[in-house]
Each structure stands twice: as C-alpha cells, then as structure tokens.
Amino acid sequence: MGVRILQLSDLHLFADPDGILFGIPTRTLLRDVLAHVEASGLQPDHVVVTGDHTHDELPATYAAVRELLVPYLDRLHVVPGNHDDRAGLRAAFPDCIGGAGPDRCTFAFEADGWLCLGLDTQIPGEVPGRIGEEQLGWVRAQIAERQPRGVILFMHHQPVVLDVAWLDAIGVEDKAALQELLEEEPRIRLVCCGHVHHESTHRVGAADVVTVPSTGLQFSPTSDETEFVAAPPGYRVIELDGDDCRTSVVRLPDVKFAPVQPT
Ligand SMILES: [Fe+2]
C-alpha cells in the first residue's frame, strides 16, 4: 500500500462567499474540486496547499479556507504564496505549519521513508519569490539527519524558466541556488509548485519540477502577457510506492465559468 499526496494550489478565496476573481467564483470552484477529490475515492494520506489560499488576505477568508478543508485537517500542510499574509496563515493553520523556524511558514513530514518539505518562498509585499540560503541549508540538514529514500519539495513560486515572459519575471529569484542543490542531491525526486495556474514539467538533476493548475482561475501556458484561459480547475496527485514516485494532474471535466481578461 503506497502513499497518496494531494496538492491543491492558488485557491484565491475572498471573504465574500460569492467573490469573483476575473470572472471566476473561486470559492464555488474550490468546493467543486474538493467534491471531485472525494468522489474519486483518492483518500489522500496527506494534503498540501502550495499558497495563495486567499486573494484578500483577511482572517475571515483564512477561516473559510480552513472550514472547507476540515476533512483533511489531520493530514494538512501549508506554505504561503505571494497572495498570503504569513501571520494570518499561521493563525488559521497553526497545526499545519512548522519546520524551519518562526520567521517562515514551512513544514516537514515523512511518509514511508520519503521526506516531504514545504518551503516558504514569499517576499512580503512582492510578487516574485526567493528561497534563501537559510532554507536551502535547512533542506540539506533535514536530508542529512533523516536519510530518506527520496525527497519531495513543495513551494509556491516556480524555480525554473517556463519561457512564458510575464511568469518568468515573477518566479523564484534564486533559482540557480536550488538547481545546484537538485544537481548535487539525487534523492530530491520531485519539486511541486503553484503560482503559475497551469501545468508544466521540467527536469533538473534527478527531479521533475512541476507546476499545477489553480483550483480556480487558469492562466495561459504560452502567452507572454497576462492571459486567462477557459480551462477546468485541477489538482495534482502524487503516489509513492517504495522507491517509485509518480505524479499526474487531474482536471475537472467541465469549464463552468469563462474568465474575464485583464484590462
Ligand atoms: Fe496564485
């Protein structure tokens, strides 16, 4: 019996239950995603949210996110995105955060010999992200201490170039430092990110660096300028079985709402 991990990302909820993000009712679609997961019979052993839990960063919105994730609270792990307030996230999810120290919202858990680490890439007040030497040192120390069979990293911002100009301008700034770590540590097999609201896969060292659709608003995977697309919401499933690690994106069957383009 392997381990199943569910990744959700970029929820962008508002305190107003009917709040709309560029034409997309984000709370409605998050409910649809959670219903789809439930109906699929996945029954994940762990659930990771890789940031942008809220769009308005209000305490009431974090409370609403927590309420929707109640079925998974005993196995939930979260890291912030650029659309998150660290203090608000920590206040709403004190039991889902812990690891690298009080200044960042990170997590660490083990599953069948695999080590899963959540990194906090937020630069407060800015859209791009940064990992920083301190967190990279924490990753190295965790691997040295726990000697896992494999490692999965979770973070909001993407540490690779996508060849999508507007998204490449707001990724991880110190991506070279992470890529160096991936080249030197083959036990890191997967890096799961959000932020770009579409699916992509890149290879660095022994790791697949992957992004995931949002549970709400979808971005174009090719346009060099901001463009939203009418694609269904989605989520990522990671399956661990011994030394094997497989992952895939699941999209909901229907596009229920068309986005409105930015002006
Ligand atoms: Fe986002």
Tab-separated table of N, CA and C and ligand atoms in Angstrom, residues 10 12 52 82-83 156 195 197 219, ligand 1:
chain	number	residue	atom	x	y	z
A	10	ASP	N	-3.303	27.775	-5.180
A	10	ASP	CA	-3.864	29.015	-5.726
A	10	ASP	C	-5.384	29.047	-5.638
A	12	HIS	N	-7.188	31.376	-3.897
A	12	HIS	CA	-7.598	32.779	-4.095
A	12	HIS	C	-9.024	33.059	-3.626
A	52	ASP	N	-1.273	30.974	-1.922
A	52	ASP	CA	-2.385	31.789	-2.420
A	52	ASP	C	-3.722	31.206	-1.942
A	82	ASN	N	2.428	34.465	-2.707
A	82	ASN	CA	2.528	35.922	-2.653
A	82	ASN	C	1.213	36.541	-2.206
A	83	HIS	N	0.079	35.882	-2.507
A	83	HIS	CA	-1.214	36.340	-2.024
A	83	HIS	C	-1.550	35.670	-0.698
A	156	HIS	N	5.588	27.608	-3.346
A	156	HIS	CA	4.641	28.347	-4.178
A	156	HIS	C	5.246	28.735	-5.527
A	195	HIS	N	1.504	28.909	-8.240
A	195	HIS	CA	1.804	30.275	-8.684
A	195	HIS	C	1.464	30.550	-10.132
A	197	HIS	N	-0.624	28.812	-12.189
A	197	HIS	CA	-2.004	28.463	-12.548
A	197	HIS	C	-2.103	27.646	-13.839
A	219	PHE	N	-4.342	30.188	-15.991
A	219	PHE	CA	-3.506	31.058	-16.813
A	219	PHE	C	-3.124	30.332	-18.100
B	1	FE	FE	-1.987	32.449	-7.487
